Coordinates of C-alpha atoms and ligand atoms in Angstrom, one line a residue:
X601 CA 55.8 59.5 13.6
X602 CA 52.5 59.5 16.0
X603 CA 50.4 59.5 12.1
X604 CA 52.4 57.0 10.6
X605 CA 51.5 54.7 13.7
X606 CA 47.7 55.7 13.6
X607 CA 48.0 55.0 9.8
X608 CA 49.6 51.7 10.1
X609 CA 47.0 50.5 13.0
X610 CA 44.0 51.7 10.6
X611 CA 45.2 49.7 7.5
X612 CA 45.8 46.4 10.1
X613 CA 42.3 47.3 11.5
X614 CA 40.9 47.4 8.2
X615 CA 42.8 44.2 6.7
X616 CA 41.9 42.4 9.6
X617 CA 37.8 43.9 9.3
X618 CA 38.4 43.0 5.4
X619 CA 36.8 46.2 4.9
X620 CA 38.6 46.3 1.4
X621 CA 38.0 49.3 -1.1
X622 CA 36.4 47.8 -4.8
X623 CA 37.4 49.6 -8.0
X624 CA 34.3 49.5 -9.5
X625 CA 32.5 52.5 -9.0
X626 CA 36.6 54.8 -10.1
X627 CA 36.3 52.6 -13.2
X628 CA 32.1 53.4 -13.9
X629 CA 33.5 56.8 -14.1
X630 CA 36.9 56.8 -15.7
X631 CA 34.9 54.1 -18.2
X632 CA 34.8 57.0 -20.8
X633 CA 37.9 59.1 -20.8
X634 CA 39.7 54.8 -20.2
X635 CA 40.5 54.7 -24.2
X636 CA 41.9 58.4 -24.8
X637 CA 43.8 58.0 -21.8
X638 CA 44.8 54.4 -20.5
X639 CA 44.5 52.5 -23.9
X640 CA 46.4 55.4 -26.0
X641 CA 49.2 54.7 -23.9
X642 CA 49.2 51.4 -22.8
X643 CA 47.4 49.7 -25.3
X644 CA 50.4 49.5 -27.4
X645 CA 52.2 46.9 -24.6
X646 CA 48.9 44.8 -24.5
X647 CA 49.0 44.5 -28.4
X648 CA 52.5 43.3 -28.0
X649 CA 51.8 40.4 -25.3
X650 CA 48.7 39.2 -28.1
X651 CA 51.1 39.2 -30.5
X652 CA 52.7 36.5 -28.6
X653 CA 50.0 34.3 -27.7
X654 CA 48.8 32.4 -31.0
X655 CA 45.2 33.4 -31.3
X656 CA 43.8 31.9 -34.1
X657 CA 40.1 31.9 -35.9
X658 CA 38.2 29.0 -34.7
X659 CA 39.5 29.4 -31.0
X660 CA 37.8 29.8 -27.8
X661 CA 39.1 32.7 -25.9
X662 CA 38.2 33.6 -22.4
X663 CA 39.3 37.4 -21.5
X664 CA 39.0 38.2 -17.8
X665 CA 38.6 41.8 -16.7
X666 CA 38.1 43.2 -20.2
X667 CA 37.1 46.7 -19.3
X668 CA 36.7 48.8 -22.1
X669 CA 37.2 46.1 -24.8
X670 CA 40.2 47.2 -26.4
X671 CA 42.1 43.8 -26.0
X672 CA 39.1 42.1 -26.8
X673 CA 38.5 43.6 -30.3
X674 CA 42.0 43.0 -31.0
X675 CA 41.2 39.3 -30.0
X676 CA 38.4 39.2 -32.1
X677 CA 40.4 40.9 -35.5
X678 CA 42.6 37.6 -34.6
X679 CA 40.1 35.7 -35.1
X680 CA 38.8 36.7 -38.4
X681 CA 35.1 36.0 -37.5
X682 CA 34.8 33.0 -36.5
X683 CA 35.3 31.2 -33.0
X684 CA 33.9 32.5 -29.4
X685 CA 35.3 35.3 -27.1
X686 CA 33.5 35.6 -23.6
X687 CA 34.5 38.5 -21.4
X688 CA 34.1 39.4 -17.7
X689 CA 34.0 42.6 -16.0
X690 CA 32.8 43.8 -12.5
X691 CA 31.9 47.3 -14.1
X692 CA 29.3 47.8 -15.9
X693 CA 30.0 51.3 -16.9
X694 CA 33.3 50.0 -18.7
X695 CA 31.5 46.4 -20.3
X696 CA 28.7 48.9 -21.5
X697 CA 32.2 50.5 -23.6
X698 CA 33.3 47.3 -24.3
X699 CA 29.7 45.7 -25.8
X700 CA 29.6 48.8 -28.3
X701 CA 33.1 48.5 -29.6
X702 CA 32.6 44.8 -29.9
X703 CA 28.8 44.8 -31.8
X704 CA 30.1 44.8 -35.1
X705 CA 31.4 41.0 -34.9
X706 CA 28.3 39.2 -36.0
X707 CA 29.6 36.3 -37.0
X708 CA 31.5 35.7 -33.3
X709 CA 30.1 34.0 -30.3
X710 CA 30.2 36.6 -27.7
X711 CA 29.3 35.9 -23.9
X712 CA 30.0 40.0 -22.5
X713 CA 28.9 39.6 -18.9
X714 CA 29.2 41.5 -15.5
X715 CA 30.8 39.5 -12.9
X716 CA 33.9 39.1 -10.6
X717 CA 36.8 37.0 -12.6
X718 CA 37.4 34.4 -9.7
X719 CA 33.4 34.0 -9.1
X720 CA 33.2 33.4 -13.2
X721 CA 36.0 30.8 -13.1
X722 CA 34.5 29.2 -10.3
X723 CA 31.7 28.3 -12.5
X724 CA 33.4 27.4 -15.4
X725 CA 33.9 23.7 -16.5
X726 CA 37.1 22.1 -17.0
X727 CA 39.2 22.2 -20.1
X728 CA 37.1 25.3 -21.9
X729 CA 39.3 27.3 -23.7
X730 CA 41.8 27.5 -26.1
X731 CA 43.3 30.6 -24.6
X732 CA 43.0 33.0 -21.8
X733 CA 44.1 36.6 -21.4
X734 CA 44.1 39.0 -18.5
X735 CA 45.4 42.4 -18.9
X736 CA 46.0 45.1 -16.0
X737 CA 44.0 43.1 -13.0
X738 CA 45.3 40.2 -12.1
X739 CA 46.5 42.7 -8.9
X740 CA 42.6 42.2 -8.0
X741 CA 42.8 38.6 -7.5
X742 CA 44.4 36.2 -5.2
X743 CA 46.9 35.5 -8.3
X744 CA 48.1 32.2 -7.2
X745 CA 44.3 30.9 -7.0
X746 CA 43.6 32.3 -10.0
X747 CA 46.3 31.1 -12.2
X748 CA 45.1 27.3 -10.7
X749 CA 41.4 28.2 -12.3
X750 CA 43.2 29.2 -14.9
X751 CA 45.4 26.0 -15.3
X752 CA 42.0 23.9 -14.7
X753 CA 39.5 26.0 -17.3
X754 CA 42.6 25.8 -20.2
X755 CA 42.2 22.8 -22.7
X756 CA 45.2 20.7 -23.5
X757 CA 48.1 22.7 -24.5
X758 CA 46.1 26.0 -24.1
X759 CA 47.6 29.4 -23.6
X760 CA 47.2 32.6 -21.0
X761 CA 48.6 35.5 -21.2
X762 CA 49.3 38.3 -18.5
X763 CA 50.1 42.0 -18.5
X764 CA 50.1 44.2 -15.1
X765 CA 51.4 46.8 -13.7
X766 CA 54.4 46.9 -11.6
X767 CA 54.6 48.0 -7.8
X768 CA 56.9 51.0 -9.1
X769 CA 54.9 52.3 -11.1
X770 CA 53.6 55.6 -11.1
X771 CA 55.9 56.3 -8.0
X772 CA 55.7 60.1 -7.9
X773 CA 52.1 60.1 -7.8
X774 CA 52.0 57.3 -5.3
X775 CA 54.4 58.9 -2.9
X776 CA 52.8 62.2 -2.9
X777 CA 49.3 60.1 -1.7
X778 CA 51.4 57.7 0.7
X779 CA 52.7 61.2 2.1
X780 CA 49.3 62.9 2.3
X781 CA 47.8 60.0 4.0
X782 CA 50.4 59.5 6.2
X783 CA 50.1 63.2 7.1
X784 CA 46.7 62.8 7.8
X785 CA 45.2 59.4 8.3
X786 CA 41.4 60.3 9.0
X787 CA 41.1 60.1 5.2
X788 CA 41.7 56.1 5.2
X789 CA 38.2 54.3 5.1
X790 CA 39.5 51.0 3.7
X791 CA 42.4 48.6 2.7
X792 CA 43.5 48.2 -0.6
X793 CA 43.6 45.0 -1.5
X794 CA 46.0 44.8 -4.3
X795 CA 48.9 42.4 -5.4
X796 CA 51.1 44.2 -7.7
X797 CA 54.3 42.3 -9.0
X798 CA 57.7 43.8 -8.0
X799 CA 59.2 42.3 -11.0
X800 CA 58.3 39.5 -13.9
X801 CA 60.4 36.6 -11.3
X802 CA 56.8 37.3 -9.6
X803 CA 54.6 36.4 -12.4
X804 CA 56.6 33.6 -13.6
X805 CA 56.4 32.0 -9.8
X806 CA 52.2 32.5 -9.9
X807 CA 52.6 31.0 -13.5
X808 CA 54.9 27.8 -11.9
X809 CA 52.3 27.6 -8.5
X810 CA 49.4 27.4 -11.4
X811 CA 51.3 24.4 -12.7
X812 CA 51.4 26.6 -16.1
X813 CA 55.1 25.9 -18.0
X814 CA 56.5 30.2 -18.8
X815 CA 57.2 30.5 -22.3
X816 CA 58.1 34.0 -22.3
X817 CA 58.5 36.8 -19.3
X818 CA 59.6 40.0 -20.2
X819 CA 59.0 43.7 -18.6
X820 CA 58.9 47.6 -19.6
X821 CA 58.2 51.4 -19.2
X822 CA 55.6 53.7 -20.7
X823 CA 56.4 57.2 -20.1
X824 CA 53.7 59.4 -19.3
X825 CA 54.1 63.1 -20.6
X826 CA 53.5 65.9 -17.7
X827 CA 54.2 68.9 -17.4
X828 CA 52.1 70.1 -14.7
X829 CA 50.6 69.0 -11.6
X830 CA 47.5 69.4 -13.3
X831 CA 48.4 67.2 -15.9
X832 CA 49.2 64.2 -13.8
X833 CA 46.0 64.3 -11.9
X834 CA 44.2 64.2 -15.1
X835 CA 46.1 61.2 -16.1
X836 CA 45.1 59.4 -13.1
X837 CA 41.8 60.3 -12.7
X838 CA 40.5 59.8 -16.6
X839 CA 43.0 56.8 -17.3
X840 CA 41.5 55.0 -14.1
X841 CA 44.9 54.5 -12.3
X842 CA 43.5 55.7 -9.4
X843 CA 40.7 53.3 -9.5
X844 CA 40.6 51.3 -5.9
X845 CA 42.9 54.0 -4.4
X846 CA 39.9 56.7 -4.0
X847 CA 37.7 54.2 -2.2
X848 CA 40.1 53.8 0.2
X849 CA 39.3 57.4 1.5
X850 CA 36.8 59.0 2.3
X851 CA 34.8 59.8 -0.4
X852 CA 33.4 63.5 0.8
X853 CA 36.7 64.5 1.1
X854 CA 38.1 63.4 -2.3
X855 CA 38.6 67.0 -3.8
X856 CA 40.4 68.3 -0.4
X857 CA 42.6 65.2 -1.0
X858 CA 43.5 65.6 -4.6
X859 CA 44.0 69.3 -3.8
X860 CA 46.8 67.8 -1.1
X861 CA 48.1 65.4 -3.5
X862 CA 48.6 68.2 -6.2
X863 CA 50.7 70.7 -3.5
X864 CA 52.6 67.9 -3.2
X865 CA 53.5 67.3 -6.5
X866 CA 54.0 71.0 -6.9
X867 CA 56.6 71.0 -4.3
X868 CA 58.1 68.4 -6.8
X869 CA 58.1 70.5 -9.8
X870 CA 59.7 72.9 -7.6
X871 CA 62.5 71.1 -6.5
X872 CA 63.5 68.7 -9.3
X873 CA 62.0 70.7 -12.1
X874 CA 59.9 68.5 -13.4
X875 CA 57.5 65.9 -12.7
X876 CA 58.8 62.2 -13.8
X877 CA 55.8 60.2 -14.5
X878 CA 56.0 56.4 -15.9
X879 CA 54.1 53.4 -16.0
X880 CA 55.9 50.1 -15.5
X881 CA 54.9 46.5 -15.9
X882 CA 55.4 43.1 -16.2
X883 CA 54.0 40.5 -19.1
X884 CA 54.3 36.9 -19.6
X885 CA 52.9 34.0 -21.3
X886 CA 52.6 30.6 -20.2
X887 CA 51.3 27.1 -21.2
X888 CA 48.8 24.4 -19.9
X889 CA 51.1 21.5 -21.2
X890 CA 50.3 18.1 -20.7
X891 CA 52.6 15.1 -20.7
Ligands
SAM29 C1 43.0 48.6 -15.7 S1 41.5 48.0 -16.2 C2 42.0 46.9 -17.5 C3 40.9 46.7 -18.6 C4 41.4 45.9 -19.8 N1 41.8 44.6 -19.5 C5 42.4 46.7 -20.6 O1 43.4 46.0 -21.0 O2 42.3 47.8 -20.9 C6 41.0 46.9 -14.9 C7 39.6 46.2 -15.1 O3 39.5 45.2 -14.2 C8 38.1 45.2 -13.7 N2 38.1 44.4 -12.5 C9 38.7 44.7 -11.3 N3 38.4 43.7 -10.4 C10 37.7 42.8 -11.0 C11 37.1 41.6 -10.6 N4 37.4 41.1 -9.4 N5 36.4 40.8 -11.5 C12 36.2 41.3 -12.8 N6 36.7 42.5 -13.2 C13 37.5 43.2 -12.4 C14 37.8 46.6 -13.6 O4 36.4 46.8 -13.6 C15 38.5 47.2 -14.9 O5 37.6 47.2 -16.0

């Protein structure tokens, strides 16, 4: 009880210091292991949410927070060579991935560049794009703000699409680092800032406060295969989920922390047998419609 209130008054002390945790140096160094681990499995969901925008050649797509590229060469097989894709990522270690896998599209107009989403949009003129996608970070933004820069870069009857993790997701690994934290709250160094969606009612009300018209909301569940302990801090280590959550400790204790976190989830195994690992999420598209 006594940690749970020292943890509590650290995280009010540190949301009220904004001393907030950034994901960018987890996501320098998951940038390589990202596509065997992150885009194997989820990639398949953000394919599914492109299939439902209608990205055709000729178009001018923005894609905000485009890590290791994957969406964005599927963007660019849409449009068949010709048109302009521009990209944004805070990390360079994961744009460096990204500007390889995308070099081969000579014909495109690419603008690949390191910077923060809501500082890019800021500078963006009005009505710029025919279509906008953000997948897995719209939890790093203020999402109502952003889907009004969104609203205002979109041209007449442009598109955006959204995929992002759910707050339920990944819940045995997140309990088992609530638990250890709460156990011991000298780890905490800094607030997490993120928004995660509790369900897609969530996204279609950030689409609505954007003054962007829903045109299709739907949500899922990726299993992720473990079998050990071992295995699951893998997964979130080299798929980046725990990007922003290990700069919210204290970074020269990060091994003594895992090591916590992986008792944990052993005393899991233990009890239930096995370890139930799955990666929800909410998608949507919506419109810029004008009357
Ligand atoms: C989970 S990855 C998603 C990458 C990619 N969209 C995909 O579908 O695989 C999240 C990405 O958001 C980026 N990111 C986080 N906060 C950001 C910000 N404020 N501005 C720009 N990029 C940001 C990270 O660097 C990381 O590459």
């Amino acid at each position: 009880m006594i940690n749970k209130i020292k943890l509590l008054s650290k995280l009010g002390w540190y949301k009220m210091t904004q001393k907030y945790a950034n994901s960018s140096q987890d996501y320098d160094k998951a940038s390589g292991d990202y596509d065997t681990f992150f885009s194997d499995k989820m990639g398949r969901h953000s394919i599914q949410l492109l299939n439902k925008l209608d990205i055709k050649p000729g178009q001018d797509v923005l894609e905000l927070a485009c890590g290791t590229g994957f969406i964005t060469n599927e963007i660019a097989k849409r449009l068949e060579g010709s048109g302009s894709i521009t990209t944004v990522d805070q990390s360079q270690g994961m744009l460096e991935v990204a500007k390889a896998k995308l070099s081969s599209y000579s014909t495109l107009k690419l603008n690949m560049q390191q910077n923060d989403m809501m500082r890019f949009l800021g500078q963006t003129p009005d009505c710029h794009f025919n279509t906008v996608v953000c997948g897995w970070a719209i939890c790093y933004t203020n999402p109502v703000q952003f889907m009004r820069e969104v609203n205002r870069v979109l041209k007449p009857n442009g598109q955006v699409g959204i995929i992002e993790t759910r707050i339920d997701s990944e819940e045995l690994l997140m309990t088992a680092f609530e638990k250890v934290l709460s156990n011991d709250p000298s780890y905490l160094r800094r607030y997490i800032n993120i928004k995660l969606p509790s369900n897609s009612d969530v996204l279609k009300r950030w689409f609505l406060k954007g003054d962007l018209n829903t045109t299709d909301l739907w949500e899922g569940e990726q299993p992720i295969p473990c079998v050990t302990s071992e295995d699951a801090l893998e997964w979130i280590l080299r798929s980046g989920a725990a990007a922003g959550f290990l700069d919210v400790i204290d970074r020269t204790r990060e091994q003594e922390m895992l090591g916590k976190i992986k008792e944990e989830l052993d005393r899991t195994l233990l009890e239930e047998k096995k370890l139930r690992l799955s990666h929800t999420y909410v998608a949507g598209v919506a419109s810029k419609e004008i009357s």
